[in-house]
Coordinates of C-alpha atoms and ligand atoms in Angstrom, one line a residue:
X1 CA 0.0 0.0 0.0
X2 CA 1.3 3.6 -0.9
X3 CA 2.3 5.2 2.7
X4 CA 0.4 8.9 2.4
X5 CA -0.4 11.2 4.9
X6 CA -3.4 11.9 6.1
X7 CA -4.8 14.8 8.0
X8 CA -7.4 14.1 11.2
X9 CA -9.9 16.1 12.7
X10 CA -10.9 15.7 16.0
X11 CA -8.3 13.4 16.0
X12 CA -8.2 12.7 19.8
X13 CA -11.7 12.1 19.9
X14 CA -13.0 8.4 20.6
X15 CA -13.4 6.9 17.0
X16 CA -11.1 9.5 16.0
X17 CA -7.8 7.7 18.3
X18 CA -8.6 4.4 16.9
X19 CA -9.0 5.1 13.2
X20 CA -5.3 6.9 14.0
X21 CA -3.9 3.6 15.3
X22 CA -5.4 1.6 12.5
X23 CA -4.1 4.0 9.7
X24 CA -0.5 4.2 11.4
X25 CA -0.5 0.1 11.1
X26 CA -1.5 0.5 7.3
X27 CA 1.8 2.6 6.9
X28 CA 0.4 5.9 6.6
X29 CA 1.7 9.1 8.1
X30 CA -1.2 10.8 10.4
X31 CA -1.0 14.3 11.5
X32 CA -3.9 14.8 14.3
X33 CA -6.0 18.1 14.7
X34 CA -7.9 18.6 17.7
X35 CA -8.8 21.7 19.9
X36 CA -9.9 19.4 23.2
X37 CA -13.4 20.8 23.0
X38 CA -14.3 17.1 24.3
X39 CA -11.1 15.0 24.6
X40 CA -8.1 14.8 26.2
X41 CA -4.4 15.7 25.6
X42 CA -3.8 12.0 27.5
X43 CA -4.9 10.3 24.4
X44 CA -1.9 11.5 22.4
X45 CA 0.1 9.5 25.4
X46 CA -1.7 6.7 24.8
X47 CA -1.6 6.6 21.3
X48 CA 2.2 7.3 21.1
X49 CA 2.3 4.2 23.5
X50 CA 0.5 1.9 21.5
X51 CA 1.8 3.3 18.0
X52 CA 5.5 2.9 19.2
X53 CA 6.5 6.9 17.9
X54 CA 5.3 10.3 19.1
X55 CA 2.2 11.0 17.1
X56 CA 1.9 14.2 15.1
X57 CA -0.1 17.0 16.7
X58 CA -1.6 20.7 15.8
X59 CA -3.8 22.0 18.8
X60 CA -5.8 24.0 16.6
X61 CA -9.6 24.9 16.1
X62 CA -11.2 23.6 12.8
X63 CA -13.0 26.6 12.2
X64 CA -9.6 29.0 12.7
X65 CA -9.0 29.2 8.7
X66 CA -5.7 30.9 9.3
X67 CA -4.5 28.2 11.9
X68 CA -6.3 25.7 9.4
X69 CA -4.1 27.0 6.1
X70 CA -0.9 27.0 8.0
X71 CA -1.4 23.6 8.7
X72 CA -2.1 22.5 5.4
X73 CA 0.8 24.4 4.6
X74 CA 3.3 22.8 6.8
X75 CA 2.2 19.0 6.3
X76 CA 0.5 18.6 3.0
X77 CA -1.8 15.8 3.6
X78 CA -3.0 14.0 0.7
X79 CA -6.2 13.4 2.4
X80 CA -8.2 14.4 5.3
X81 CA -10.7 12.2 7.8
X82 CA -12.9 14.9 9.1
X83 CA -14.3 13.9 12.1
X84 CA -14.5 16.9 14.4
X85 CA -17.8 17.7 15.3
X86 CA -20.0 17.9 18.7
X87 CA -22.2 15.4 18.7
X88 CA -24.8 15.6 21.3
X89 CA -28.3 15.0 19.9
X90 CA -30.7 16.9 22.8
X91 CA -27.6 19.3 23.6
X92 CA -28.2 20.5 19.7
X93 CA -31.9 21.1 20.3
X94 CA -31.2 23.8 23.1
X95 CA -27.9 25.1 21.1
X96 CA -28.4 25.1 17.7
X97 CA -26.5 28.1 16.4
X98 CA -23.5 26.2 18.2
X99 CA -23.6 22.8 16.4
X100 CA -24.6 24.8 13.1
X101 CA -21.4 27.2 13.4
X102 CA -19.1 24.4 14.9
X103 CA -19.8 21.1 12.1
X104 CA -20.9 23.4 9.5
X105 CA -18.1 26.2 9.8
X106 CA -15.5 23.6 10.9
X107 CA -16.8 21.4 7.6
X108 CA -16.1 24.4 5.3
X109 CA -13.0 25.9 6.6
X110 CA -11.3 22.3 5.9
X111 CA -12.6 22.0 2.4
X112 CA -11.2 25.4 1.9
X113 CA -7.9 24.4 3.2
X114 CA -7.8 21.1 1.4
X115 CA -8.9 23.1 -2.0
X116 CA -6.0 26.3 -1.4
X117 CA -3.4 23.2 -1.2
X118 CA -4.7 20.8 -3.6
X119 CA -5.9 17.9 -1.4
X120 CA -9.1 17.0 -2.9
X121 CA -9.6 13.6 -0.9
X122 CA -11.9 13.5 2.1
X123 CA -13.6 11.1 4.4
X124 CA -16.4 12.6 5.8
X125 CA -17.7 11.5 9.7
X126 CA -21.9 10.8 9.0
X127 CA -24.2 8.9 10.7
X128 CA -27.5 6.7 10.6
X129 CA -29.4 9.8 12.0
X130 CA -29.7 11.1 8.0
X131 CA -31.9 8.0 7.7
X132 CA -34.4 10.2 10.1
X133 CA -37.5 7.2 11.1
X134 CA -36.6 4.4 8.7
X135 CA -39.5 3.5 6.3
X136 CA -37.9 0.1 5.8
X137 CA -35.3 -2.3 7.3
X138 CA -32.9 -3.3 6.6
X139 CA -31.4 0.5 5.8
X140 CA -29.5 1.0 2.2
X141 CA -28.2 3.8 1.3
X142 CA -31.0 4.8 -1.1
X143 CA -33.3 5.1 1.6
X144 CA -35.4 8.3 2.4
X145 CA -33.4 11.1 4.0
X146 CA -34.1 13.2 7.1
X147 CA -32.9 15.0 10.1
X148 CA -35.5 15.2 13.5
X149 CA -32.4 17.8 15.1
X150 CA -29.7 20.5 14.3
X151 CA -27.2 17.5 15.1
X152 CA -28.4 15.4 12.4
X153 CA -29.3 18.6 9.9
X154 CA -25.5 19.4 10.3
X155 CA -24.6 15.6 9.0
X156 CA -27.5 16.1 6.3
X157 CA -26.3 19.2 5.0
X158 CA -22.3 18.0 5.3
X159 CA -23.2 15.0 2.9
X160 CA -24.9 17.8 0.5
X161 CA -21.7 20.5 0.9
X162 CA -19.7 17.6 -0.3
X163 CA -21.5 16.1 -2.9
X164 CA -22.2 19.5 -4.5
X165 CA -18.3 19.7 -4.4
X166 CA -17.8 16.5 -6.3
X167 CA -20.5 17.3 -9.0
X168 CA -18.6 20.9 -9.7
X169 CA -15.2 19.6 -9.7
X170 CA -14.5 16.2 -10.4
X171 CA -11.0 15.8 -8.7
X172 CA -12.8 16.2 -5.4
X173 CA -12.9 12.2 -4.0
X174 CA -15.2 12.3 -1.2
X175 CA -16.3 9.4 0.9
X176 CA -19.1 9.7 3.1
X177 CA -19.5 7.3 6.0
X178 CA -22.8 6.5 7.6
X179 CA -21.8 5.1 11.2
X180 CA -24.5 3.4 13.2
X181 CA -24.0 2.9 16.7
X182 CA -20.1 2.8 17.2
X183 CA -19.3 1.0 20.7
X184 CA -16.6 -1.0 22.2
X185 CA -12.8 0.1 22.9
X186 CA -9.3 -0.4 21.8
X187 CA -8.3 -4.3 22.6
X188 CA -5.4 -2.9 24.7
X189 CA -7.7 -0.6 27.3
X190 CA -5.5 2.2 26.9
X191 CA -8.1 3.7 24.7
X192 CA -12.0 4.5 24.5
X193 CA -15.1 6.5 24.7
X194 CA -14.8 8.7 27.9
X195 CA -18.1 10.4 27.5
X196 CA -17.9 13.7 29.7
X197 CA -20.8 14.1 31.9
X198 CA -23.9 11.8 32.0
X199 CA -23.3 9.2 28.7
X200 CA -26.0 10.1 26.0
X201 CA -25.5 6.3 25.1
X202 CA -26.5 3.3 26.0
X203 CA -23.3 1.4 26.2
X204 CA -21.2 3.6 28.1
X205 CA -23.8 3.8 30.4
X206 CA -24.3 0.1 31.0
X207 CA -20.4 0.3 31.8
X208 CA -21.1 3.2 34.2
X209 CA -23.8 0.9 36.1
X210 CA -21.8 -2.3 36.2
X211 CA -18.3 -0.3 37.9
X212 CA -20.8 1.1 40.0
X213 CA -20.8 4.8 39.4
X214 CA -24.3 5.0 38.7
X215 CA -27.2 2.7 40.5
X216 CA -29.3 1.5 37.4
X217 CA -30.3 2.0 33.9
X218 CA -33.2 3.5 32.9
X219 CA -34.5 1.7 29.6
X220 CA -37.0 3.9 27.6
X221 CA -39.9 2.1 26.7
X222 CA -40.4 -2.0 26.4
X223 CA -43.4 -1.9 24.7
X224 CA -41.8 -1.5 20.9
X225 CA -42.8 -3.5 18.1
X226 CA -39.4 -5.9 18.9
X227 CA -38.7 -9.4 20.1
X228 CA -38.6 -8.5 23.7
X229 CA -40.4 -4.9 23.2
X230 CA -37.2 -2.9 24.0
X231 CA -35.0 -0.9 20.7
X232 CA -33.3 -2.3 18.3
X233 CA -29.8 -0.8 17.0
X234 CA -27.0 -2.1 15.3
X235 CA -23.8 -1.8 17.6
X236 CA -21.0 -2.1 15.5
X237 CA -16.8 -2.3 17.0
X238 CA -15.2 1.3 17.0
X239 CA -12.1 -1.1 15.3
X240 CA -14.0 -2.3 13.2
X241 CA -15.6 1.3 12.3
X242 CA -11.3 2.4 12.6
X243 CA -11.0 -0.1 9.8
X244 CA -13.8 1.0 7.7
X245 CA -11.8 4.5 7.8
X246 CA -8.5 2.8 6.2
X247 CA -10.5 1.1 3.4
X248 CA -12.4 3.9 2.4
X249 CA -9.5 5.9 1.7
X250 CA -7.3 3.3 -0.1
X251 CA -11.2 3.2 -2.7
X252 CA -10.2 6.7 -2.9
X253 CA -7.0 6.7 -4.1
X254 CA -7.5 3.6 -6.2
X255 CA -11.1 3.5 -7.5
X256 CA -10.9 7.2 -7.8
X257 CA -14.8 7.3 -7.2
X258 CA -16.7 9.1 -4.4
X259 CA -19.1 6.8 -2.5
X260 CA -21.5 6.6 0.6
X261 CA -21.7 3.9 3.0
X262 CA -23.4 2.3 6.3
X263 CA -20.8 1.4 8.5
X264 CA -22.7 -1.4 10.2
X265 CA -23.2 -5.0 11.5
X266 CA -26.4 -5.5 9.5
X267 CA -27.4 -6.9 12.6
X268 CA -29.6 -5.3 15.2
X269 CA -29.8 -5.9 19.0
X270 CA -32.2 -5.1 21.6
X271 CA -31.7 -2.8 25.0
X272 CA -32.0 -6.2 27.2
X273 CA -29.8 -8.2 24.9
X274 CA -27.0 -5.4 25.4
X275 CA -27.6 -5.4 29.0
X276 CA -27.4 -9.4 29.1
X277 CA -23.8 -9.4 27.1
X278 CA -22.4 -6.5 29.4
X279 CA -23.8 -8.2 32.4
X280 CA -22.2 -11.3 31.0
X281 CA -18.4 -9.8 29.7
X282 CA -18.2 -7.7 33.3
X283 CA -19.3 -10.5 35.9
X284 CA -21.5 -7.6 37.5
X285 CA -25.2 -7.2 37.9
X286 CA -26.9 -4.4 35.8
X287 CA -30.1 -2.9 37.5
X288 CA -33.0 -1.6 34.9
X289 CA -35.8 0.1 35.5
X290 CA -38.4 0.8 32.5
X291 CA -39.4 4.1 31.9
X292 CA -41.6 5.9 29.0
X293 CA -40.3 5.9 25.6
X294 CA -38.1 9.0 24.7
X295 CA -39.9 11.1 21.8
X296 CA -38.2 10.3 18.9
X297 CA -37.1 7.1 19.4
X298 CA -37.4 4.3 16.5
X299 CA -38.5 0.9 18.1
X300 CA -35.2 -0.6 15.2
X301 CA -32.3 0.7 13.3
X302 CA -30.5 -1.0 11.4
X303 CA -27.8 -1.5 8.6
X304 CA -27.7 -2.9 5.2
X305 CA -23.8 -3.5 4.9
X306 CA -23.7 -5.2 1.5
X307 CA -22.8 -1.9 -0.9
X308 CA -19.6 -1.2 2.0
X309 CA -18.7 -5.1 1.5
X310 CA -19.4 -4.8 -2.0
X311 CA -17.4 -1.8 -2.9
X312 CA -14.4 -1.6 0.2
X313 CA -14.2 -5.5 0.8
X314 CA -15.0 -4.5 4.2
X315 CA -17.2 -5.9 7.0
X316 CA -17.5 -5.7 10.3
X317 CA -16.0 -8.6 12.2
X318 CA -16.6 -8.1 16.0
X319 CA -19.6 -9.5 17.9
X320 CA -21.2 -7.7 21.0
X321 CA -19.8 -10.3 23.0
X322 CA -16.2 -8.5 21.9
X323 CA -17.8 -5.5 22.1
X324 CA -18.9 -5.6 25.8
X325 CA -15.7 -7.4 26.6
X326 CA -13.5 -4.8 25.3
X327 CA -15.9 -1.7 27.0
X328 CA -15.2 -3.3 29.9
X329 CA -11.6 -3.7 30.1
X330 CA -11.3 0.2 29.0
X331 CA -14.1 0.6 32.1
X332 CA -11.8 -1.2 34.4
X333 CA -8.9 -0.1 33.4
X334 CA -9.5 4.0 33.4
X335 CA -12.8 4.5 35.9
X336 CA -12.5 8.3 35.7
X337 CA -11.2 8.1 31.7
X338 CA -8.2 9.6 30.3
X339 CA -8.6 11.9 33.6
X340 CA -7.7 8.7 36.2
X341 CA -4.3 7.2 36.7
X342 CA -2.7 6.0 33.5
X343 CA -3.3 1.9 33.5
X344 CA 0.7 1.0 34.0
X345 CA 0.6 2.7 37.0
X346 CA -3.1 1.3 38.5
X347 CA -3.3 -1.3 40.6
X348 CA -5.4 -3.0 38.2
X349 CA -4.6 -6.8 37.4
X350 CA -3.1 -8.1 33.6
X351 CA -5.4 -8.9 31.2
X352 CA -6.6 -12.7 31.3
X353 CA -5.9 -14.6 27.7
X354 CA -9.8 -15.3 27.7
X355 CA -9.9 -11.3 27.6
X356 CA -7.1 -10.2 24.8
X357 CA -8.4 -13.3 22.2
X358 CA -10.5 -11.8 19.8
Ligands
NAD1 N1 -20.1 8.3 18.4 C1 -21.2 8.1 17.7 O1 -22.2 7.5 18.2 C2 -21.3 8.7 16.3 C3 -22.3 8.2 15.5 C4 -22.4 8.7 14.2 C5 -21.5 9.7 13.8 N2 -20.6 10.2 14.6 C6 -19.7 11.3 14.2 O2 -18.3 10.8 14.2 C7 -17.4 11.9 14.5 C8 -16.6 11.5 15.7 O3 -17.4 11.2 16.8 P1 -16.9 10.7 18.2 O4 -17.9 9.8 18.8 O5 -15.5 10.2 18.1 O6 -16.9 12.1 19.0 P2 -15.8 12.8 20.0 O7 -16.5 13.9 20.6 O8 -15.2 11.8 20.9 O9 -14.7 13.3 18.9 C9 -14.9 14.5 18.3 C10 -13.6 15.3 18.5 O10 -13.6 16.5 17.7 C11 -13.1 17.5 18.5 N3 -13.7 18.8 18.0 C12 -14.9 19.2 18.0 N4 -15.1 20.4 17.5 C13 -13.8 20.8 17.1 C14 -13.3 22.0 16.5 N5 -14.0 23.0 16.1 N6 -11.9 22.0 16.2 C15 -11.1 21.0 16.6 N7 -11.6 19.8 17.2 C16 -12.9 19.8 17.4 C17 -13.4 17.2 19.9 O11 -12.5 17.8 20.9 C18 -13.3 15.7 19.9 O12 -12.0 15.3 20.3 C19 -18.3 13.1 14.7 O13 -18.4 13.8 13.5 C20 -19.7 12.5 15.1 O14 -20.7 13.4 14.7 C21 -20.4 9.7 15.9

């Protein structure tokens, strides 16, 4: 594979760090962006650890054009992962001139940069929330598109910045990726979601429960149209969403086509199945009380993964047993995040075989 160099927002964010590790063992050369706005500096330890070299790393805002253009300047990448964004669904509905500015304004200052220095190759961060309430499952990526919050509008209009690029200027290569429901850690612990605050997901929450931090889960509503009447989504391994990340780009550069994908199992699981495998993977007992639905809420998402097998060769390998599993160890291992003491130096104990095998 031709070693390149590749430019990533929000690089120190959660599926940021481990699309960085799986790029650097592909060969490439990754230069992180990042401005901490929710991440730590201790993931650039962390990754320097586990890449075996001091990573590459502008502190810089995404939406700081002059900061952005000195960067391209410096390290001409030949492609960028744009990932930085916030991300917080109901935090969008109160702040919506916030997540406009930040993903919108952060989205167009980088695909000014890339087009003043002659990178025209981008990976752009979507999601399943453009599929707004499914009309059909499995989901393909002809399906109807929507947005039910700013958050999702600012993926929605992303895809449409970026395809309108493509369509006036052919040399633009633009991948988007539709992530569904990214969970799970690094197979090491030294790396994985550390959700500020409350977690707005389920898993990170389940992991909160079982160490104990908080006293139960609340699960919205078990009176869907599902097997056991809780939702349905389609957890897929933040490695095996990493991984997606280093395919995409080598279609790029080889297919010379733009393309969207899912990035998904195909396979859907409910709430009490989740709660079954992290109860399961962490020994620990997981308390849940039912509660109303959440407005908004679909009773079942989930991917159809064929056209990403089809055109990348890739598919998701990991099952939520790994998942759970490897959200534990990173549980265990860092209880208060990147924020706690680093793992070397915890009095945790090694990793058991049964844990590391895949
Ligand atoms: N995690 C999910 O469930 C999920 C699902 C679908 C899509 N996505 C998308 O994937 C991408 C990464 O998500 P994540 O879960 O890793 O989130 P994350 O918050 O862990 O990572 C985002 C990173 O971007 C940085 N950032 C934000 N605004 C910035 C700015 N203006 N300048 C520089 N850095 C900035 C943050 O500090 C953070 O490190 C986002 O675009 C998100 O919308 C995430």
């Amino acid at each position: 594979m031709t070693r390149r160099t590749i430019l990533l927002t929000g690089a120190t964010g959660y599926i940021a760090s481990h699309t960085w590790l799986a790029l650097s063992a592909a060969g490439h050369a990754v230069v992180g962006v990042d401005d901490f706005s929710n991440s730590s500096p201790e993931v650039l330890k962390r990754i320097e650890a586990l890449a075996g070299h001091e990573p590459v790393f502008e502190r810089a805002d995404v939406c700081d054009k002059a900061a952005l253009r000195q960067i391209f300047a410096e390290h001409a990448p030949d492609a960028v992962v744009h990932f930085a964004a916030r991300k917080a669904v109901g935090e969008s509905v109160a702040q919506p001139l916030g997540y406009y500015s930040n993903n919108l304004g952060g989205l167009f200052s980088v695909v000014e940069a890339m087009q003043a220095s002659g990178c025209r190759h981008i990976v752009f961060s979507s999601s399943a929330t453009v599929y707004g309430v499914p009309e059909r499952l499995p989901i393909a990526e002809d399906a109807a598109l929507s947005a039910t919050n700013p958050y999702g509008q600012t993926k929605l209009m992303g895809e449409t910045v970026l395809r309108d690029l493509v369509a006036s200027d052919a040399r633009w290569k633009v991948a988007i990726l539709r992530y569904f429901n990214p969970v799970g850690a690094h197979e090491s612990g030294l790396i994985g979601e550390d959700p500020r605050g409350t977690p707005n997901n389920l898993m990170p929450y389940v992991a909160q429960v079982a160490a104990g931090r908080r006293a139960q889960l609340q699960v919205f509503g078990n009176d869907y149209d599902t097997a056991d009447g809780t939702g349905v989504r389609d957890y897929i391994h933040v490695s095996d969403l990493a991984d997606g990340h280093v395919a995409a780009l080598q279609y790029l550069f080889d297919a010379g086509r733009s393309l969207t994908v899912n990035l998904g199992t195909g396979r859907g699981y409910s709430v009490l199945e989740l709660v079954r495998a992290y109860a399961l993977a962490s020994g620990r007992d997981i308390p849940c009380r039912v509660v109303p639905r959440r407005p908004g809420d679909v009773a079942a998402c989930y991917a159809d993964p064929a056209r990403a097998a089809q055109l990348l060769g890739w598919r998701a390998v990991h099952g939520l047993d790994r998942m759970c599993a490897d959200s534990w160890r990173w549980q265990r291992l860092n209880p208060h995040g990147f924020e706690g003491v680093p793992p070397a130096a915890s009095p945790m104990p090694p990793l058991t075989l049964s844990e590391t095998s895949r």
